[in-house]
Coordinates of C-alpha atoms in Angstrom, one line a residue:
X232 CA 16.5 -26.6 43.7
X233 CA 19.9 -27.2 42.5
X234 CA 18.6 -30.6 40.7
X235 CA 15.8 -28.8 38.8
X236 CA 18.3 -25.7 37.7
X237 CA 20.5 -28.5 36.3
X238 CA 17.6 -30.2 34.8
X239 CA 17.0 -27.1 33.3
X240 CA 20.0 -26.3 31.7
X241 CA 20.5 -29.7 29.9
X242 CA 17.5 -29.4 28.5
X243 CA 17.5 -26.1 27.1
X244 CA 20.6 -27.1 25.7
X245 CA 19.1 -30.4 24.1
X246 CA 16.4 -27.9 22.6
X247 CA 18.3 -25.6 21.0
X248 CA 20.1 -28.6 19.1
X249 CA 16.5 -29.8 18.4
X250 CA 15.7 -26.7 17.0
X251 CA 18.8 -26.5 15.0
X252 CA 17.7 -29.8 13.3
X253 CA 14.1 -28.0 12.8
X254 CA 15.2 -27.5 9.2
X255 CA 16.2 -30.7 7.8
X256 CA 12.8 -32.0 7.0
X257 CA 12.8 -33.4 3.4
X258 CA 12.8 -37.4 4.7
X259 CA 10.7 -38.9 7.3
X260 CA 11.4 -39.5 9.7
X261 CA 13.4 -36.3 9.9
X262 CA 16.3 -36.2 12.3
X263 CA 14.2 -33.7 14.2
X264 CA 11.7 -36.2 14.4
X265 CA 14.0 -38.5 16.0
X266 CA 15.5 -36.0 18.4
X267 CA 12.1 -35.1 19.2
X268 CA 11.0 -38.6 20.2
X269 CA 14.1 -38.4 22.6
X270 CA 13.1 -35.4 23.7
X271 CA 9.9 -36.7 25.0
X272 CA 11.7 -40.2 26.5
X273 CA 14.2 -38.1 28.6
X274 CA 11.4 -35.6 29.8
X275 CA 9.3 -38.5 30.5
X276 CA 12.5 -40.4 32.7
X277 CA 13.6 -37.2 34.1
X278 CA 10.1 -35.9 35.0
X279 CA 10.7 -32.5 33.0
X280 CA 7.1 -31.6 32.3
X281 CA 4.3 -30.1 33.9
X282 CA 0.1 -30.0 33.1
X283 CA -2.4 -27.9 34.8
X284 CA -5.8 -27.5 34.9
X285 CA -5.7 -25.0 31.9
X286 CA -4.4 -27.8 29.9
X287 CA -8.0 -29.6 30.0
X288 CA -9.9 -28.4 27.7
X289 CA -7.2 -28.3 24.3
X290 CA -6.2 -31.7 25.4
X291 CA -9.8 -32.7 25.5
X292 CA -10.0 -31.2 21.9
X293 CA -7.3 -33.4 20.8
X294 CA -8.1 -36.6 21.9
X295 CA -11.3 -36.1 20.7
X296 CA -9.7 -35.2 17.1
X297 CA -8.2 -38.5 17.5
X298 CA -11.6 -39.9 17.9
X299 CA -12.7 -38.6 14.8
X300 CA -9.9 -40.1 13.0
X301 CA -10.5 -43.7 14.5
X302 CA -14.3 -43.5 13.3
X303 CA -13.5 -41.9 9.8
X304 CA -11.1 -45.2 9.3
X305 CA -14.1 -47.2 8.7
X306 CA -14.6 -45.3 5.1
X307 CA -11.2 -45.6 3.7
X308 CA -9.7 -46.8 0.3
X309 CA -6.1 -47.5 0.8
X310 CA -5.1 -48.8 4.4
X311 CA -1.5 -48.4 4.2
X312 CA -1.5 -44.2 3.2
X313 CA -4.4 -44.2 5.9
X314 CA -2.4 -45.4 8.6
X315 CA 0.9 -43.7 7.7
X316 CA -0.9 -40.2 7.5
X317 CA -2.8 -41.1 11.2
X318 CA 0.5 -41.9 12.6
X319 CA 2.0 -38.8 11.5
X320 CA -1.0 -36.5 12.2
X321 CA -1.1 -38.6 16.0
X322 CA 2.9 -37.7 15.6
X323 CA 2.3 -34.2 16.0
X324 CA 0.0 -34.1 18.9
X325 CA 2.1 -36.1 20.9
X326 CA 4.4 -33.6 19.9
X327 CA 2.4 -30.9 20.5
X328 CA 1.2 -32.3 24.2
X329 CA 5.0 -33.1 24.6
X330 CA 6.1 -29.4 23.8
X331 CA 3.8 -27.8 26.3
X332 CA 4.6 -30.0 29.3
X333 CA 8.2 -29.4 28.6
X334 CA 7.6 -25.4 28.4
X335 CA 5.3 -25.4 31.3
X336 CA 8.4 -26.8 33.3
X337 CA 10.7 -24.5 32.0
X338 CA 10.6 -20.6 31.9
X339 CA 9.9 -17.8 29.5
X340 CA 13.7 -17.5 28.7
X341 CA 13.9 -21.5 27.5
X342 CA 11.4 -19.9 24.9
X343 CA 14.0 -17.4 23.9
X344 CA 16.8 -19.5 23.5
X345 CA 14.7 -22.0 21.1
X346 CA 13.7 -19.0 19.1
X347 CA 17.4 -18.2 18.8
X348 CA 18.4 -21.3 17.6
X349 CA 15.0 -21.1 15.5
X350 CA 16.3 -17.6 13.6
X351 CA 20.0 -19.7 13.3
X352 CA 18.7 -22.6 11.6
X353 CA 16.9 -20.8 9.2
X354 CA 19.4 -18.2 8.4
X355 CA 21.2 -20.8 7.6
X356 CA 18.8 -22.9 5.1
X357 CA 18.0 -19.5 3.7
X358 CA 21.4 -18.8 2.6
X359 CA 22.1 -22.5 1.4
X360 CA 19.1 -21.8 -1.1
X361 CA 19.7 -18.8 -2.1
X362 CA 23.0 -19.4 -3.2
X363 CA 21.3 -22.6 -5.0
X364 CA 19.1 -20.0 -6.5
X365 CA 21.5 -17.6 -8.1
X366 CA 24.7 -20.0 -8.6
X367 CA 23.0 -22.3 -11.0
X368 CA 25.5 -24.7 -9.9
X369 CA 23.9 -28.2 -11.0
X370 CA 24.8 -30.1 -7.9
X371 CA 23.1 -27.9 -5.8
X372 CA 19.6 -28.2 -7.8
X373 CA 17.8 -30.5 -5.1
X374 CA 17.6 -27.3 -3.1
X375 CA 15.0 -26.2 -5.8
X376 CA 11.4 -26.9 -6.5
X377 CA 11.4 -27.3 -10.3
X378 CA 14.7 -25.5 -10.8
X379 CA 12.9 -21.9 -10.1
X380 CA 11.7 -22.1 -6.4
X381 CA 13.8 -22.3 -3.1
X382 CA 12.7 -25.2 -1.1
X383 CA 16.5 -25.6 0.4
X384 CA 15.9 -28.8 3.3
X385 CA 12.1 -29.5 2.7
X386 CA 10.3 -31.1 0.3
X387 CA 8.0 -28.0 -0.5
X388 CA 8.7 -24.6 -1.1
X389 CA 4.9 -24.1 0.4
X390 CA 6.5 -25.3 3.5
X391 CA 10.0 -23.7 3.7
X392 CA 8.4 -20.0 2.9
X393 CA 6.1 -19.9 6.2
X394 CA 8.9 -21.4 8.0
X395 CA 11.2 -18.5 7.9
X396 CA 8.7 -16.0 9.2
X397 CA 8.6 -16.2 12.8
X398 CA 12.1 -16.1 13.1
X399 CA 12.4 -13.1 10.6
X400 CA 9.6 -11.5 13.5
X401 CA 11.7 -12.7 15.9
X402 CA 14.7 -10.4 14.4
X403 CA 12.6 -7.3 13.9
X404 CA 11.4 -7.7 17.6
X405 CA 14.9 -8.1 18.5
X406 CA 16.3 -5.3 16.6
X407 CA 13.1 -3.1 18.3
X408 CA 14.4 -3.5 21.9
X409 CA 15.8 -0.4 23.9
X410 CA 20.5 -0.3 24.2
X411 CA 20.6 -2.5 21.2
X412 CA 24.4 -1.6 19.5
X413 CA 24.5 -0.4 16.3
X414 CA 26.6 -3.9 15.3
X415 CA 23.9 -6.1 16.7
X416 CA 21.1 -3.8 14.6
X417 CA 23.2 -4.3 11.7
X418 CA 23.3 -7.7 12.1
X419 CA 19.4 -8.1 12.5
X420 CA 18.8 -6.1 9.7
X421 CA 21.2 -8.5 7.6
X422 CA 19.4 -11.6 9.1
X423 CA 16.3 -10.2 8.1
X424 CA 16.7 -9.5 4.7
X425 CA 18.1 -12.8 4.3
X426 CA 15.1 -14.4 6.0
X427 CA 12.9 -12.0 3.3
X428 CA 14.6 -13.0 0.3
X429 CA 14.0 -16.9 1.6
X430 CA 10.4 -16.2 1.8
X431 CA 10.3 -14.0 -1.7
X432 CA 12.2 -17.0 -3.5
X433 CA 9.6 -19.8 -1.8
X434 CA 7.4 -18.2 -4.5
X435 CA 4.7 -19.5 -2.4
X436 CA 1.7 -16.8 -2.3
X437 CA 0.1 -18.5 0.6
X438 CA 3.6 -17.7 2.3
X439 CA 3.8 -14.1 0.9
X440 CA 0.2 -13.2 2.7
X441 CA 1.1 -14.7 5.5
X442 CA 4.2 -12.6 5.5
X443 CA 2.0 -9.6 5.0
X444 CA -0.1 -10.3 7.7
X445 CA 2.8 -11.0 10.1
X446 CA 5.0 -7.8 9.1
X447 CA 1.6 -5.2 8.9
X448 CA 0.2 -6.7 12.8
X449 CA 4.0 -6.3 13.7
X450 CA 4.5 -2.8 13.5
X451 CA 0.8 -1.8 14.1
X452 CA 0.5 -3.9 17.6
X453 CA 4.0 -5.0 18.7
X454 CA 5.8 -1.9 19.0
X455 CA 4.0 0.5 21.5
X456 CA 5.8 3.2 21.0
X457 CA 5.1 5.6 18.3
X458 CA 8.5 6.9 17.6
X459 CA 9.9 2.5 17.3
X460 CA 6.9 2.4 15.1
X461 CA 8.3 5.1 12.4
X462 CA 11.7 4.4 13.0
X463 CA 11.2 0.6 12.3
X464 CA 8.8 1.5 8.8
X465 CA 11.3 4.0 7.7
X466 CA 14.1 1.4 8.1
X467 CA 11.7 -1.3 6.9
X468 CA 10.5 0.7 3.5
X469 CA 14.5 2.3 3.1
X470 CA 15.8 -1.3 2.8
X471 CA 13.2 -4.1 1.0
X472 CA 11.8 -1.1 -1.4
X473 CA 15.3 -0.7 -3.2
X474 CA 15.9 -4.4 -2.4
X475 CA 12.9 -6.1 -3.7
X476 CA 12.8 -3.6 -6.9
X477 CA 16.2 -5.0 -8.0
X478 CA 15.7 -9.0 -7.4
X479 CA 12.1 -8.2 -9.3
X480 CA 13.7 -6.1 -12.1
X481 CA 17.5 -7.5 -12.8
X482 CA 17.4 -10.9 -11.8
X483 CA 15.2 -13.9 -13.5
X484 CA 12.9 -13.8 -10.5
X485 CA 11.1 -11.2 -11.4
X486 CA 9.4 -13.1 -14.3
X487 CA 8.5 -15.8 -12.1
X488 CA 6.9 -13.3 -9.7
X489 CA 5.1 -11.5 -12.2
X490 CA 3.9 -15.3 -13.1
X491 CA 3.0 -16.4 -9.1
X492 CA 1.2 -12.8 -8.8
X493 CA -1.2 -14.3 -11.6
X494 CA -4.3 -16.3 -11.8
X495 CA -2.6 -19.8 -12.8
X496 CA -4.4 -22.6 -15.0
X497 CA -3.8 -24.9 -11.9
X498 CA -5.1 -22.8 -9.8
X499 CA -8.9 -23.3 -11.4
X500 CA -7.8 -27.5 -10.8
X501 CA -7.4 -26.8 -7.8
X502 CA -10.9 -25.1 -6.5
X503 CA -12.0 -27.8 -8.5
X504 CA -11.2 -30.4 -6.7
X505 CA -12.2 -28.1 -3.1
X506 CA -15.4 -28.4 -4.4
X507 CA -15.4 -31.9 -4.7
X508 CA -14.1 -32.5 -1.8
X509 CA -16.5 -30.2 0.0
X510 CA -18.9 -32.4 -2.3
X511 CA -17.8 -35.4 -0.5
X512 CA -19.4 -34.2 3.4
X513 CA -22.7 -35.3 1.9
X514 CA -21.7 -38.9 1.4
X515 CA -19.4 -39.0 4.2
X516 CA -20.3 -37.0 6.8
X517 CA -17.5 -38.4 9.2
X518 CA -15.3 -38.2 6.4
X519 CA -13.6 -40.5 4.5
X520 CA -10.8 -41.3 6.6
X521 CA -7.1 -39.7 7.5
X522 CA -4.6 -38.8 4.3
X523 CA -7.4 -39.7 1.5
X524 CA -8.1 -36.4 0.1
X525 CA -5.3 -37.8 -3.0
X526 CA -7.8 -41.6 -3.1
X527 CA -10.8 -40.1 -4.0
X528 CA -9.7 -36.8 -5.6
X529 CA -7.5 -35.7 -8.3
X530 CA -4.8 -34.1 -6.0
X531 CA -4.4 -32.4 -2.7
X532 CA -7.1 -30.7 -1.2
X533 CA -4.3 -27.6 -0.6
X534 CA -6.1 -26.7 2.6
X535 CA -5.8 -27.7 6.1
X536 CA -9.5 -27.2 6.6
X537 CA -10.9 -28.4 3.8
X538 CA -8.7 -31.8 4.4
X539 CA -9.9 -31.7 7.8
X540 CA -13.5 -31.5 7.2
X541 CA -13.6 -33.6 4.5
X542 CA -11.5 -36.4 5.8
X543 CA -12.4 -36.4 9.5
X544 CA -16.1 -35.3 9.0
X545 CA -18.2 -32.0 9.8
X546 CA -17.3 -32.9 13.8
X547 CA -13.2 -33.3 13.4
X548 CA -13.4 -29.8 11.3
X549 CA -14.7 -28.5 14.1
X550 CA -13.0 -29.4 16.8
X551 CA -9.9 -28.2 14.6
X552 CA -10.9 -24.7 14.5
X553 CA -12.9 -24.5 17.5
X554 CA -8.8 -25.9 18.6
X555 CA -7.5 -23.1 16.8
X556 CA -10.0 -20.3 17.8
X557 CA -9.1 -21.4 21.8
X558 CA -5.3 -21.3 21.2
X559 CA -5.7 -17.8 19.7
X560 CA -7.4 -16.7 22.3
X561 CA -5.0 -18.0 25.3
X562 CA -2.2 -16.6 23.0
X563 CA -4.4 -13.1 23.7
X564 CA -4.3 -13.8 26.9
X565 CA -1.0 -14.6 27.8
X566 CA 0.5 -12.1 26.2
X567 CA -1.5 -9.5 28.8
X568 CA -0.2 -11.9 31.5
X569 CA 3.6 -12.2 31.0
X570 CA 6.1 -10.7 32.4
X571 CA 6.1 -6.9 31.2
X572 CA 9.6 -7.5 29.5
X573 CA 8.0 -10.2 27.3
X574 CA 4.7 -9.5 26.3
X575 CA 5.8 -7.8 22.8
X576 CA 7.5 -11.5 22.2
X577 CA 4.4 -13.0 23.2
X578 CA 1.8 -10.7 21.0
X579 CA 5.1 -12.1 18.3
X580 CA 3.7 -15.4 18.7
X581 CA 0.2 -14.5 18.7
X582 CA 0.5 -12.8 15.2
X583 CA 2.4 -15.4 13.6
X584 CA -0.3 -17.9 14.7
X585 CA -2.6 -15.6 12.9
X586 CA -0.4 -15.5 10.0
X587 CA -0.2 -19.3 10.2
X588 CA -4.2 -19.9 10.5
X589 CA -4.5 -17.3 7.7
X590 CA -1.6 -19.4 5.3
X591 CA -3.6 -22.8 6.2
X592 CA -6.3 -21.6 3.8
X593 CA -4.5 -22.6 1.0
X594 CA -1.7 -25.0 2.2
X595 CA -2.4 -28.3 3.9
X596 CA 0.0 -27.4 7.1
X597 CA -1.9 -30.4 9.7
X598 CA 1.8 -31.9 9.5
X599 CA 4.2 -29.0 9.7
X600 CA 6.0 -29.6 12.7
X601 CA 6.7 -25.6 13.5
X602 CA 2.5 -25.1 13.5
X603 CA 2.6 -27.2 16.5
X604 CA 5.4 -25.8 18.3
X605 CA 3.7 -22.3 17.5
X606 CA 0.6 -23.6 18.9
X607 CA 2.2 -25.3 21.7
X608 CA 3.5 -21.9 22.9
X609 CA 0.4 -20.0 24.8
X610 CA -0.3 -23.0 26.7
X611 CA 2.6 -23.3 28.5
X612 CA 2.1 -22.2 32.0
X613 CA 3.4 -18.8 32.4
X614 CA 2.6 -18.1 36.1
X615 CA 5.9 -17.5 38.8
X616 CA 8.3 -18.0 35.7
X617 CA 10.5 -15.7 33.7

């Protein structure tokens, strides 16, 4: 007993300096990457995972995605991108298989303190940009997409946007628990503005609705309580109204919002090229192999679906979303199960895997590493723990 609690303790600690390294993700392989392929060594040496029978049927839907990506090789242009975008995407299942095992061994709490380091990390990055943003300071200009958008430690401001919203979740259902001081609320409130103005800078839109989507199922299905439910949109309304108003009316974002909040002339490129890629199905039906979407079209598909379908055929779409659809529903699930104390944090996750599947529309997210530690989450095996 004593062997597993000290098992347990390292490697909570080894996670939280994994997540801490979550946002440094502008080279690959990241040094998150790396600490996550030592992650999965030690749990392997140390035996610090556990499957169940649960664990079937998504693994099942994986390997068979793998499948599809094996067969759709046989249609490919350029063998090189094709096997570095199959060894990434086969990356982050391993990943993915790796994360759940782990949790399964561990206990609801573990989840807490990852999430902790999660909301650090991305304080962090958030403020880094941000002062990148408004300095103007030359040296600090690799923090920006195209010297207008915050993209602070990633390569793509579509990517660091969606990244800061679970954690900026996280806070509000932090700040929404019962003897919480008023220091500590302040604090919250602080991180979460932060975490907002990160995701207003992204400029991304994709992140922006997925924000929406997040923040409106929040306060409509996390708080049960009427009375947290008015005090938190009164606070919530008192502090981005005023807040938002200014960055949009004083600073030089506001003509870059007014400009994102537009139809651009990119944008009718882009559905464009969808429909050729959609096009595509009918001469490959089992697509035309892993990371070709920019071989046989113009530019990114900028849509994890469409890229899906189009390079893993009508089957490896499926299996995707019918991945998805199953995940969302043992997310459901779980969060009825838990312990009573933590079933608002899990209907947390739940929403901000809705608010991922809904951002996925428009972004290609198969390799953001944070979508498969999201979806990793309601398969962990919850029973006798936390």
């Amino acid at each position: 007993m004593k062997t597993n609690n000290t098992k347990q303790k390292y490697m909570n600690t080894f996670l939280f300096l994994i997540t801490l390294a979550s946002s440094i993700v502008f080279i690959e392989p990241s040094p998150y990457d790396l600490l996550i392929i030592l992650l999965l060594l030690i749990s392997l040496i140390f035996r610090t995972y556990r499957y169940y029978d649960s664990h079937f049927l998504p693994i099942f839907l994986m390997v068979s995605y793998i499948i599809t990506n094996l067969i759709s090789l046989f249609f490919i242009k350029d063998i090189s991108t094709a096997f570095l975008f199959f060894s990434i995407t086969m990356y982050c299942i391993v990943m993915w298989l790796g994360y759940v095992g782990i949790l399964s061994y561990l206990d609801i709490r573990s989840l807490l303190t990852i999430f902790n380091a999660y909301t650090l990390t991305a304080v962090v990055v958030s403020v880094i940009g941000i002062v990148a943003y408004f300095s103007k300071i030359e040296s600090l200009d690799f923090l920006l997409y195209g010297s207008a958008r915050i993209k602070s430690f990633f390569k793509d401001p579509n990517v660091f946007g969606p990244f800061l919203i679970p954690p900026a979740g996280y806070v509000l259902w932090r700040s929404s628990k019962k003897n919480i001081t008023i220091f500590k609320t302040i604090i919250l409130i602080l991180t979460y503005i932060i975490l907002t103005t990160g995701v207003l800078l992204s400029f991304s839109r994709a992140a922006w609705g997925n924000y929406v989507i997040v923040m409106t199922f929040f306060i409509l299905f996390v708080n049960s309580k009427y009375i947290n439910k008015l005090k938190l949109i009164i606070i919530l309304i008192a502090i981005l109204v005023p807040f938002l108003n200014y960055l949009i009316n004083n600073t030089e974002a506001g003509e870059l919002f007014n400009r994102r909040t537009s139809l651009q002339t990119y944008d009718e490129d882009r559905f464009s090229e969808q429909q050729k890629a959609i096009d595509y199905l009918e001469l490959y039906p089992l697509g035309f192999g892993p990371g070709q979407s920019e071989e046989f079209l113009k530019q990114s598909t900028h849509s994890l679906y469409i890229r899906v379908f189009t390079e893993n055929g009508f089957i490896g779409g499926l299996i995707i979303i019918l991945f998805l659809i199953t995940t969302l529903l043992r997310s459901l699930v779980i969060s009825r199960q838990a312990p009573e104390k933590y079933r608002e944090f899990y209907k947390l996750v739940t929403i901000c895997i809705i608010g991922i599947i809904f951002n996925s529309f428009f972004v290609d997210t198969l390799h953001w590493r944070h979508l498969w530690f999201l979806l990793a989450i309601p398969w962990m095996n919850i029973k006798n723990k936390g």
